[in-house]
Amino acid sequence: MLDLLADFHFLRPLWLLGIVPFVGLWLALRDADRLPPSWQAAIDPALLEHLVTGGSGGGGARPLRWIIPLGALGCLAMSGPTWQLADRQEGPDRSALIIAVELSDSMGGRDVGPTRARRATYKLADLLDVRGGGQTGLIVYAGTGHVVMPLTDDDRVIRPYLDSLSPALMPVPGDALTTAVPAIEGLLASSDAPSTVLLVTDGVDPKGAEALAGAVRDTGAALVVYGVGTSRGDPSADVPPIDASSLERLSRAADGTVVDLGVGDGDLRRILRVLDRHRRAQAAHDDADLWEDAGYYLVYPFALLVLLWFRRGWALRLPAAAILVFTVSGCGDNAFVDLWLTPDQQGRLLFDRGEFVEAAQRFDDPMWKGIAFYAAEDWPSAIGALSNVDSPEGHYNLGNAYAQNRQWITAIQQYDAALSKRPTFREARANRDLLQGMLDRMREADDPEENAKGVPPPSEEDAITLREDQKAPSDNPDLDRAMEIDREAAESAISDATLELWMRRVDTKPADFLAQKFATQAGEAP
């Protein structure tokens, strides 16, 4: 509650000046209701109350008086009171959560069932569910540190690897947090959003604590130390108790927060509060796209006060009547809705209801317009809208739209454009590599004798016309060859089911993949 009060502010504070005239009107009406002293001296008090109108007995219900709370409430609503961040700011939440999990032998202790490491992964999976958005990266360490997943917007790609984590994967035993700090710093440097490091461990060595605290302070990130284990440890497996004192020292050095793994969801709520508090601290108070405008809630009491104007015996003033007639007369099509919601807000409501075509027609934002057309499976329109978005996500979505439209080469080029802007864009690289592999297999499936002759120059009739920014690089012979694949052959070779497969592909045995990856990286380390 204190955090909410600390963040309370107005998005458009100048509207509060509009309350001043209504305060002046209230003072004027109050003075007008006072009985003049001269009348009190000239008329008997028993008769005066029947001769003077507008006194204290009946002035409270006059329509003119209700203009004051109506106007003040309207100005307050327009000022944009707010105290919490919006769930989405014209797109997904861009805050970053970097999870570093210790996988030393002690994390195999069974004092927390089934094991410390397994219970921690269960909790992390629940945390990703309730967090609901933002970027997430995953790092593990024991005697060596490894990046399991760079920062990604799609938590689904992390789940298979998260479920496979265990101390048995690590090639070198130990508990060296210092080996994971460079990977943490790398992910922090790749994010321009408010970042939080969540360290999952049962103890921290002094060197590792010093290195991590320095990295957190230098980058301005928040730190949550998630303690896993009990004070009794697991004597049967020679696993020591959790080193709570080392966790507290690290927390103090980095101005972080220690959260102990619990049975319910109280520990997850504490972690989410830290994430939200750090996100608030980094958000500009005057950015209306980041904060939830609570002025809309004041529409309900405002509407109830307006209804009082229709009471019997009340006068509906000419200006109010004119405004009402103008509003009602302009309710054709979307005119009335346009008075209250922006086109993007209207589009989002339609999108959430599954009316994708109508949503695309309402959206002004090209990204959302393209996403709506994509959801409606109108690939050409999605391509047209997304072509105006010059961002990693824009090029990635544009590549997906080109792929769905059977324009394989252009799709690969858009994935390359996304990777040039964000080299750690895992989804773009996965789609690009898989589509390139399919094109290579189709090329190899062509007549071997024709392939041996080399690549014939395309005729003017068969040449593919591309925009300048869509041309394949001249030093990529595979792409040059793939550009000559017949469109109908490509459509028959790659079915819709195959497209769905490569768009949603995940590794079938992530544990084997991670073990081999970590062993290779440990062998290459100096």
Coordinates of C-alpha atoms in Angstrom, one line a residue:
M1 CA 0.0 0.0 0.0
L2 CA 2.8 2.4 0.8
D3 CA 4.4 1.7 -2.6
L4 CA 1.1 2.6 -4.3
L5 CA 0.8 5.9 -2.3
A6 CA 4.4 6.7 -3.1
D7 CA 3.7 6.3 -6.8
F8 CA 0.5 8.3 -6.8
H9 CA 0.7 11.2 -9.3
F10 CA -1.2 12.9 -12.1
L11 CA -0.5 12.3 -15.8
R12 CA -2.0 15.6 -16.8
P13 CA -1.8 17.8 -13.7
L14 CA -2.6 21.1 -15.5
W15 CA -6.2 19.9 -15.7
L16 CA -6.4 20.4 -11.9
L17 CA -6.4 24.2 -12.5
G18 CA -9.9 23.8 -14.0
I19 CA -11.2 23.1 -10.4
V20 CA -10.4 26.7 -9.4
P21 CA -13.4 28.3 -11.2
F22 CA -15.8 25.8 -9.6
V23 CA -14.4 26.6 -6.2
G24 CA -15.1 30.3 -7.0
L25 CA -18.6 29.4 -8.0
W26 CA -19.1 27.6 -4.7
L27 CA -17.9 30.6 -2.7
A28 CA -20.2 32.9 -4.7
L29 CA -23.3 30.7 -4.1
R30 CA -22.5 30.4 -0.5
D31 CA -22.4 34.2 -0.1
A32 CA -25.6 34.6 -2.0
D33 CA -27.4 32.2 0.3
R34 CA -26.7 34.3 3.3
L35 CA -29.6 36.4 4.4
P36 CA -29.0 40.2 4.2
P37 CA -28.8 41.7 7.7
S38 CA -31.2 44.5 6.6
W39 CA -34.1 42.1 5.9
Q40 CA -33.5 40.4 9.3
A41 CA -34.0 43.8 11.0
A42 CA -37.1 44.8 9.0
I43 CA -39.1 41.6 8.9
D44 CA -40.4 39.5 11.8
P45 CA -38.4 36.2 11.9
A46 CA -41.6 34.1 11.8
L47 CA -42.5 35.7 8.5
L48 CA -39.0 35.9 7.0
E49 CA -38.6 32.2 6.4
H50 CA -41.8 32.3 4.2
L51 CA -40.9 35.4 2.2
V52 CA -37.2 34.7 1.4
T53 CA -36.4 32.0 -1.2
G54 CA -33.1 30.2 -1.8
G55 CA -32.1 30.1 1.9
S56 CA -30.3 27.4 3.8
G57 CA -33.4 25.2 3.9
G58 CA -33.8 24.7 0.1
G59 CA -30.7 25.8 -1.7
G60 CA -28.9 22.5 -1.4
A61 CA -30.8 20.8 -4.2
R62 CA -30.7 23.4 -6.9
P63 CA -29.3 22.2 -10.2
L64 CA -26.7 25.0 -10.3
R65 CA -25.1 23.6 -7.2
W66 CA -24.5 20.3 -8.8
I67 CA -22.4 21.9 -11.5
I68 CA -19.7 22.3 -8.9
P69 CA -19.1 18.6 -8.0
L70 CA -19.7 17.7 -11.7
G71 CA -17.0 20.1 -12.9
A72 CA -14.5 19.3 -10.2
L73 CA -15.0 15.6 -10.8
G74 CA -14.6 16.0 -14.5
C75 CA -11.3 18.0 -14.1
L76 CA -10.0 15.4 -11.7
A77 CA -10.7 12.6 -14.2
M78 CA -9.0 14.5 -17.0
S79 CA -5.9 15.1 -14.9
G80 CA -5.2 11.4 -15.1
P81 CA -4.7 10.2 -11.5
T82 CA -2.6 7.0 -11.4
W83 CA -0.6 4.9 -9.0
Q84 CA 0.1 1.7 -10.9
L85 CA 1.9 0.7 -14.1
A86 CA -0.1 -0.5 -17.0
D87 CA 0.0 -4.2 -17.8
R88 CA 0.9 -3.4 -21.4
Q89 CA 2.5 -0.3 -22.9
E90 CA 1.5 -0.3 -26.6
G91 CA 2.8 -3.9 -26.7
P92 CA 4.3 -6.4 -24.3
D93 CA 5.9 -5.5 -21.0
R94 CA 9.7 -5.0 -21.7
S95 CA 11.1 -5.5 -18.2
A96 CA 13.8 -8.1 -18.0
L97 CA 14.2 -11.0 -15.5
I98 CA 17.5 -12.8 -15.5
I99 CA 17.3 -16.1 -13.5
A100 CA 20.6 -17.6 -12.3
V101 CA 20.2 -21.1 -10.8
E102 CA 22.9 -22.8 -8.8
L103 CA 23.2 -26.5 -9.8
S104 CA 26.0 -27.6 -7.4
D105 CA 25.8 -31.0 -5.7
S106 CA 24.2 -29.4 -2.6
M107 CA 21.2 -28.5 -4.8
G108 CA 20.5 -32.2 -5.0
G109 CA 19.7 -32.3 -1.3
R110 CA 16.4 -33.8 -0.3
D111 CA 15.6 -31.6 2.7
V112 CA 13.3 -29.8 0.3
G113 CA 11.5 -32.5 -1.7
P114 CA 11.9 -33.9 -4.2
T115 CA 15.3 -32.0 -4.3
R116 CA 16.3 -28.5 -3.9
A117 CA 16.9 -28.0 -7.6
R118 CA 13.7 -29.6 -8.6
R119 CA 11.6 -27.7 -6.1
A120 CA 13.2 -24.5 -7.3
T121 CA 12.3 -25.2 -11.0
Y122 CA 8.7 -25.9 -10.0
K123 CA 8.6 -22.5 -8.3
L124 CA 10.2 -20.7 -11.2
A125 CA 7.7 -22.3 -13.6
D126 CA 4.9 -20.9 -11.4
L127 CA 6.6 -17.5 -11.3
L128 CA 6.7 -17.3 -15.1
D129 CA 3.0 -18.2 -15.2
V130 CA 1.9 -15.4 -12.8
R131 CA 4.4 -12.8 -14.1
G132 CA 2.6 -12.9 -17.4
G133 CA 5.0 -10.9 -19.6
G134 CA 8.4 -9.3 -20.1
Q135 CA 11.8 -10.7 -21.1
T136 CA 13.3 -13.7 -19.4
G137 CA 16.8 -15.2 -19.5
L138 CA 18.1 -18.3 -17.8
I139 CA 21.7 -19.0 -16.5
V140 CA 23.0 -22.0 -14.6
Y141 CA 26.3 -22.5 -12.8
A142 CA 28.2 -24.9 -10.7
G143 CA 32.0 -25.2 -11.3
T144 CA 31.3 -23.3 -14.6
G145 CA 28.6 -20.9 -15.7
H146 CA 26.4 -21.3 -18.8
V147 CA 23.7 -19.3 -20.6
V148 CA 20.7 -21.7 -21.1
M149 CA 18.5 -19.1 -22.7
P150 CA 19.2 -15.5 -23.7
L151 CA 16.5 -12.9 -23.0
T152 CA 13.3 -13.9 -24.8
D153 CA 9.7 -12.6 -24.8
D154 CA 8.3 -16.1 -25.1
D155 CA 8.5 -18.0 -21.8
R156 CA 7.3 -21.2 -23.5
V157 CA 10.7 -21.8 -25.1
I158 CA 12.3 -21.7 -21.6
R159 CA 10.0 -24.4 -20.1
P160 CA 11.5 -27.5 -21.6
Y161 CA 15.0 -26.4 -20.4
L162 CA 13.8 -25.3 -17.0
D163 CA 12.2 -28.7 -16.4
S164 CA 15.4 -30.4 -17.3
L165 CA 17.7 -28.6 -14.9
S166 CA 19.6 -30.8 -12.3
P167 CA 23.2 -31.0 -10.9
A168 CA 23.8 -34.0 -13.2
L169 CA 23.9 -31.7 -16.2
M170 CA 26.9 -29.7 -15.0
P171 CA 30.3 -30.8 -16.5
V172 CA 32.4 -29.4 -13.6
P173 CA 31.3 -29.7 -9.9
G174 CA 31.6 -26.8 -7.6
D175 CA 29.8 -23.7 -6.4
A176 CA 31.5 -20.8 -8.3
L177 CA 29.1 -17.9 -8.7
T178 CA 32.0 -15.9 -10.2
T179 CA 31.7 -18.1 -13.4
A180 CA 28.1 -17.0 -13.9
V181 CA 28.7 -13.2 -13.3
P182 CA 30.0 -12.5 -16.8
A183 CA 27.0 -14.2 -18.4
I184 CA 24.7 -12.2 -16.1
E185 CA 26.5 -9.0 -17.1
G186 CA 26.1 -9.9 -20.8
L187 CA 22.4 -10.3 -20.5
L188 CA 22.0 -7.1 -18.5
A189 CA 24.0 -5.3 -21.2
S190 CA 21.7 -6.7 -23.9
S191 CA 18.6 -5.2 -22.2
D192 CA 17.6 -1.6 -22.2
A193 CA 14.6 -2.2 -19.9
P194 CA 14.4 -2.3 -16.1
S195 CA 16.2 -5.5 -15.2
T196 CA 16.1 -7.8 -12.2
V197 CA 18.5 -10.6 -11.3
L198 CA 16.9 -13.6 -9.5
L199 CA 19.6 -15.7 -7.9
V200 CA 18.4 -19.2 -6.9
T201 CA 20.9 -20.7 -4.5
D202 CA 21.5 -22.3 -1.1
G203 CA 24.7 -20.3 -0.3
V204 CA 27.1 -17.8 -1.9
D205 CA 30.9 -17.7 -1.6
P206 CA 32.5 -14.3 -0.7
K207 CA 34.2 -13.8 -4.1
G208 CA 31.0 -14.6 -6.0
A209 CA 29.0 -12.3 -3.7
E210 CA 31.4 -9.4 -4.3
A211 CA 31.4 -10.0 -8.1
L212 CA 27.6 -10.1 -8.4
A213 CA 27.0 -7.2 -6.1
G214 CA 29.4 -5.1 -8.2
A215 CA 27.6 -6.1 -11.4
V216 CA 24.2 -5.2 -10.0
R217 CA 25.4 -1.9 -8.7
D218 CA 27.1 -0.9 -12.0
T219 CA 24.1 -1.8 -14.2
G220 CA 21.4 -0.4 -11.9
A221 CA 19.6 -3.8 -11.8
A222 CA 17.6 -5.1 -8.8
L223 CA 18.6 -8.3 -7.0
V224 CA 16.4 -11.0 -5.5
V225 CA 18.2 -13.8 -3.6
Y226 CA 15.9 -16.8 -3.6
G227 CA 17.1 -19.1 -0.8
V228 CA 16.5 -22.8 -1.3
G229 CA 17.0 -25.3 1.6
T230 CA 16.4 -25.7 5.3
S231 CA 18.4 -25.1 8.4
R232 CA 18.8 -28.9 9.0
G233 CA 20.2 -29.8 5.5
D234 CA 20.2 -33.4 4.3
P235 CA 22.6 -35.3 6.6
S236 CA 21.9 -38.6 4.7
A237 CA 23.5 -37.2 1.6
D238 CA 26.0 -35.0 3.5
V239 CA 24.3 -31.8 2.2
P240 CA 24.9 -28.9 4.6
P241 CA 22.1 -26.5 5.7
I242 CA 21.3 -23.4 3.7
D243 CA 23.9 -20.7 4.3
A244 CA 21.4 -17.9 5.2
S245 CA 24.1 -15.6 6.5
S246 CA 25.9 -15.5 3.1
L247 CA 22.6 -14.7 1.4
E248 CA 22.0 -11.8 3.8
R249 CA 25.5 -10.4 3.2
L250 CA 25.0 -10.5 -0.5
S251 CA 21.6 -8.8 -0.2
R252 CA 23.1 -6.0 1.9
A253 CA 26.0 -5.5 -0.4
A254 CA 23.8 -5.2 -3.5
D255 CA 20.8 -3.5 -1.8
G256 CA 18.7 -6.6 -2.7
T257 CA 16.0 -8.7 -1.2
V258 CA 16.2 -12.2 0.3
V259 CA 13.2 -14.4 -0.3
D260 CA 13.1 -17.9 1.2
L261 CA 11.4 -20.7 -0.7
G262 CA 8.1 -21.4 0.9
V263 CA 5.3 -24.0 0.7
G264 CA 2.6 -21.6 -0.6
D265 CA 2.8 -18.8 -3.0
G266 CA 3.8 -16.1 -0.6
D267 CA 7.4 -16.3 -1.7
L268 CA 6.3 -15.7 -5.3
R269 CA 4.2 -12.7 -4.4
R270 CA 7.2 -11.2 -2.6
I271 CA 9.4 -11.7 -5.8
L272 CA 6.6 -10.1 -7.9
R273 CA 6.5 -7.1 -5.6
V274 CA 10.2 -6.6 -6.0
L275 CA 9.9 -6.8 -9.8
D276 CA 7.0 -4.4 -9.8
R277 CA 8.7 -1.9 -7.4
H278 CA 11.9 -1.9 -9.5
R279 CA 9.8 -1.4 -12.7
R280 CA 8.0 1.5 -11.0
A281 CA 11.3 3.2 -10.0
Q282 CA 12.5 3.1 -13.6
A283 CA 9.3 4.4 -15.2
A284 CA 9.0 8.1 -16.0
H285 CA 6.0 9.6 -14.2
D286 CA 5.0 11.7 -17.1
D287 CA 4.9 8.8 -19.6
A288 CA 1.1 8.1 -20.1
D289 CA 1.9 4.9 -22.0
L290 CA 3.5 3.3 -19.0
W291 CA 0.9 4.1 -16.3
E292 CA -2.6 3.0 -15.8
D293 CA -4.9 6.0 -16.2
A294 CA -7.4 5.7 -13.3
G295 CA -9.4 8.7 -14.4
Y296 CA -11.7 6.4 -16.2
Y297 CA -13.0 5.0 -12.9
L298 CA -14.4 8.5 -12.1
V299 CA -16.7 8.2 -15.1
Y300 CA -19.2 6.2 -13.0
P301 CA -19.8 8.7 -10.3
F302 CA -19.8 11.5 -12.9
A303 CA -22.5 9.7 -14.8
L304 CA -24.6 9.2 -11.7
L305 CA -24.4 12.9 -10.9
V306 CA -25.4 13.7 -14.5
L307 CA -28.6 11.6 -14.1
L308 CA -29.7 14.0 -11.4
W309 CA -30.3 16.6 -14.1
F310 CA -33.3 14.6 -15.3
R311 CA -35.2 14.8 -12.0
R312 CA -38.6 16.2 -12.1
G313 CA -38.6 20.0 -11.6
W314 CA -34.9 20.3 -12.5
A315 CA -33.9 22.6 -15.4
L316 CA -31.8 21.1 -18.1
R317 CA -29.9 24.1 -19.2
L318 CA -29.6 25.0 -22.8
P319 CA -25.8 24.4 -23.1
A320 CA -26.1 21.0 -21.5
A321 CA -29.1 20.1 -23.8
A322 CA -27.1 21.2 -26.9
I323 CA -24.2 19.1 -25.9
L324 CA -26.5 16.1 -25.3
V325 CA -28.2 16.5 -28.7
F326 CA -24.9 16.9 -30.4
T327 CA -23.5 13.8 -28.8
V328 CA -26.6 11.7 -29.6
S329 CA -26.8 12.9 -33.2
G330 CA -23.2 11.9 -33.7
C331 CA -23.6 8.4 -32.5
G332 CA -23.7 6.9 -36.0
D333 CA -21.1 4.3 -36.8
N334 CA -18.2 4.8 -34.3
A335 CA -18.6 8.5 -33.6
F336 CA -19.8 7.9 -30.0
V337 CA -17.1 5.4 -29.3
D338 CA -14.5 7.7 -30.7
L339 CA -15.3 10.2 -28.0
W340 CA -14.1 7.9 -25.3
L341 CA -11.6 5.4 -26.8
T342 CA -8.6 5.9 -29.1
P343 CA -8.5 3.8 -32.3
D344 CA -5.8 1.6 -30.7
Q345 CA -7.9 1.0 -27.6
Q346 CA -10.9 0.1 -29.8
G347 CA -8.7 -2.2 -31.8
R348 CA -7.4 -3.9 -28.7
L349 CA -10.9 -4.6 -27.4
L350 CA -12.0 -6.1 -30.7
F351 CA -8.7 -8.1 -30.8
D352 CA -9.4 -9.6 -27.4
R353 CA -12.9 -10.6 -28.5
G354 CA -11.4 -12.4 -31.5
E355 CA -12.7 -10.0 -34.1
F356 CA -9.3 -9.7 -35.9
V357 CA -10.4 -8.1 -39.2
E358 CA -12.4 -5.4 -37.5
A359 CA -9.5 -4.9 -35.0
A360 CA -7.0 -4.4 -37.8
Q361 CA -9.2 -1.8 -39.4
R362 CA -9.3 0.2 -36.2
F363 CA -5.6 0.0 -35.2
D364 CA -3.4 3.0 -36.0
D365 CA -0.3 1.3 -34.6
P366 CA 1.3 -0.6 -37.5
M367 CA 2.6 -3.4 -35.3
W368 CA -0.8 -4.1 -33.8
K369 CA -2.5 -3.7 -37.2
G370 CA -0.1 -6.3 -38.7
I371 CA -0.6 -8.7 -35.8
A372 CA -4.4 -8.4 -36.2
F373 CA -4.1 -9.1 -39.9
Y374 CA -1.8 -12.0 -39.2
A375 CA -4.3 -13.5 -36.6
A376 CA -7.0 -13.1 -39.3
E377 CA -4.6 -15.0 -41.7
D378 CA -4.7 -12.1 -44.2
W379 CA -1.0 -12.5 -45.0
P380 CA -0.7 -9.7 -47.7
S381 CA -2.3 -7.1 -45.5
A382 CA -0.1 -8.2 -42.6
I383 CA 2.9 -7.8 -44.8
G384 CA 1.8 -4.3 -45.8
A385 CA 1.3 -3.2 -42.2
L386 CA 4.4 -4.8 -40.7
S387 CA 6.6 -3.3 -43.4
N388 CA 6.3 0.0 -41.6
V389 CA 7.8 -1.3 -38.4
D390 CA 11.6 -1.1 -38.2
S391 CA 12.3 -3.1 -35.0
P392 CA 13.5 -6.6 -34.2
E393 CA 9.9 -7.7 -33.4
G394 CA 8.6 -6.0 -36.5
H395 CA 11.1 -7.8 -38.9
Y396 CA 10.4 -11.1 -37.1
N397 CA 6.7 -10.8 -37.5
L398 CA 7.1 -9.7 -41.0
G399 CA 9.3 -12.7 -41.7
N400 CA 6.5 -15.0 -40.3
A401 CA 4.0 -13.3 -42.6
Y402 CA 6.2 -13.7 -45.6
A403 CA 6.7 -17.4 -44.7
Q404 CA 3.0 -17.9 -44.4
N405 CA 2.5 -16.3 -47.8
R406 CA 5.0 -18.8 -49.3
Q407 CA 7.7 -16.1 -49.9
W408 CA 10.5 -18.1 -48.4
I409 CA 13.5 -16.0 -49.5
T410 CA 12.1 -12.7 -48.3
A411 CA 11.1 -14.3 -45.0
I412 CA 14.7 -15.4 -44.4
Q413 CA 15.9 -11.9 -45.2
Q414 CA 13.5 -10.4 -42.6
Y415 CA 14.8 -12.9 -40.0
D416 CA 18.3 -11.7 -40.9
A417 CA 17.2 -8.1 -40.4
A418 CA 15.8 -9.0 -37.0
L419 CA 19.0 -10.7 -36.0
S420 CA 21.1 -7.8 -37.2
K421 CA 19.2 -5.6 -34.7
R422 CA 19.1 -8.2 -31.9
P423 CA 21.7 -11.0 -32.3
T424 CA 20.2 -12.8 -29.3
F425 CA 16.7 -13.1 -30.9
R426 CA 16.4 -16.8 -30.4
E427 CA 13.0 -17.2 -32.1
A428 CA 14.1 -15.4 -35.2
R429 CA 17.3 -17.5 -35.5
A430 CA 15.3 -20.7 -35.0
N431 CA 12.8 -19.9 -37.7
R432 CA 15.5 -18.6 -40.0
D433 CA 17.7 -21.8 -39.7
L434 CA 14.7 -24.2 -40.0
L435 CA 13.4 -22.5 -43.1
Q436 CA 16.8 -22.3 -44.7
G437 CA 17.3 -26.0 -43.9
M438 CA 14.0 -26.8 -45.6
L439 CA 15.0 -24.8 -48.7
D440 CA 18.3 -26.6 -48.8
R441 CA 16.6 -30.0 -48.7
M442 CA 14.3 -29.0 -51.5
R443 CA 17.3 -27.8 -53.5
E444 CA 19.1 -31.1 -53.0
A445 CA 15.9 -33.0 -54.0
D446 CA 16.1 -31.4 -57.5
D447 CA 17.6 -33.2 -60.4
P448 CA 21.2 -34.0 -59.5
E449 CA 22.3 -33.6 -63.1
E450 CA 20.8 -30.1 -63.3
N451 CA 22.4 -29.2 -60.0
A452 CA 25.8 -30.3 -61.4
K453 CA 25.5 -27.8 -64.3
G454 CA 25.5 -25.0 -61.9
V455 CA 23.0 -22.1 -61.5
P456 CA 21.7 -20.9 -64.8
P457 CA 21.1 -17.2 -65.2
P458 CA 17.4 -16.4 -64.7
S459 CA 15.5 -15.2 -67.7
E460 CA 13.5 -12.0 -67.6
E461 CA 10.3 -14.0 -67.5
D462 CA 11.3 -16.2 -64.6
A463 CA 13.3 -13.6 -62.6
I464 CA 11.9 -12.7 -59.1
T465 CA 11.4 -9.0 -58.7
L466 CA 12.4 -7.8 -55.2
R467 CA 12.6 -4.5 -53.6
E468 CA 16.1 -3.2 -52.9
D469 CA 15.9 -4.1 -49.2
Q470 CA 14.7 -7.6 -50.1
K471 CA 17.5 -8.7 -52.3
A472 CA 19.5 -11.6 -51.1
P473 CA 23.2 -11.1 -50.3
S474 CA 25.4 -11.9 -53.3
D475 CA 27.8 -13.9 -51.2
N476 CA 25.2 -16.5 -50.2
P477 CA 25.1 -19.1 -52.9
D478 CA 22.5 -21.2 -51.1
L479 CA 20.0 -18.3 -51.1
D480 CA 20.8 -17.5 -54.8
R481 CA 20.0 -21.1 -55.7
A482 CA 16.9 -21.2 -53.6
M483 CA 15.5 -18.1 -55.3
E484 CA 15.0 -20.2 -58.4
I485 CA 12.8 -22.8 -56.7
D486 CA 9.4 -22.9 -58.4
R487 CA 6.6 -21.5 -56.3
E488 CA 4.2 -24.4 -56.9
A489 CA 6.9 -27.0 -56.0
A490 CA 7.6 -25.1 -52.7
E491 CA 3.9 -25.1 -51.8
S492 CA 3.6 -28.8 -52.4
A493 CA 6.9 -29.5 -50.5
I494 CA 6.0 -27.6 -47.4
S495 CA 2.5 -28.1 -46.1
D496 CA 0.6 -26.1 -43.6
A497 CA 1.2 -28.8 -41.0
T498 CA 5.0 -28.5 -41.6
L499 CA 4.8 -24.7 -41.3
E500 CA 3.0 -25.1 -37.9
L501 CA 5.7 -27.5 -36.9
W502 CA 8.7 -25.2 -37.7
M503 CA 7.0 -22.2 -36.2
R504 CA 6.5 -24.0 -32.9
R505 CA 9.6 -26.2 -32.9
V506 CA 11.3 -27.1 -29.6
D507 CA 14.1 -29.6 -28.8
T508 CA 12.7 -33.1 -27.9
K509 CA 15.5 -33.9 -25.4
P510 CA 16.6 -30.6 -23.8
A511 CA 18.5 -32.4 -21.0
D512 CA 20.7 -34.2 -23.5
F513 CA 21.2 -31.1 -25.5
L514 CA 22.1 -29.0 -22.4
A515 CA 24.6 -31.6 -21.1
Q516 CA 26.4 -31.7 -24.4
K517 CA 26.4 -27.9 -24.7
F518 CA 27.8 -27.4 -21.2
A519 CA 30.5 -30.0 -21.7
T520 CA 31.5 -28.4 -25.0
Q521 CA 31.6 -24.9 -23.5
A522 CA 33.6 -26.2 -20.4
G523 CA 36.1 -27.8 -22.7
E524 CA 36.6 -24.7 -24.7
A525 CA 37.0 -22.4 -21.6
P526 CA 40.5 -21.2 -21.0

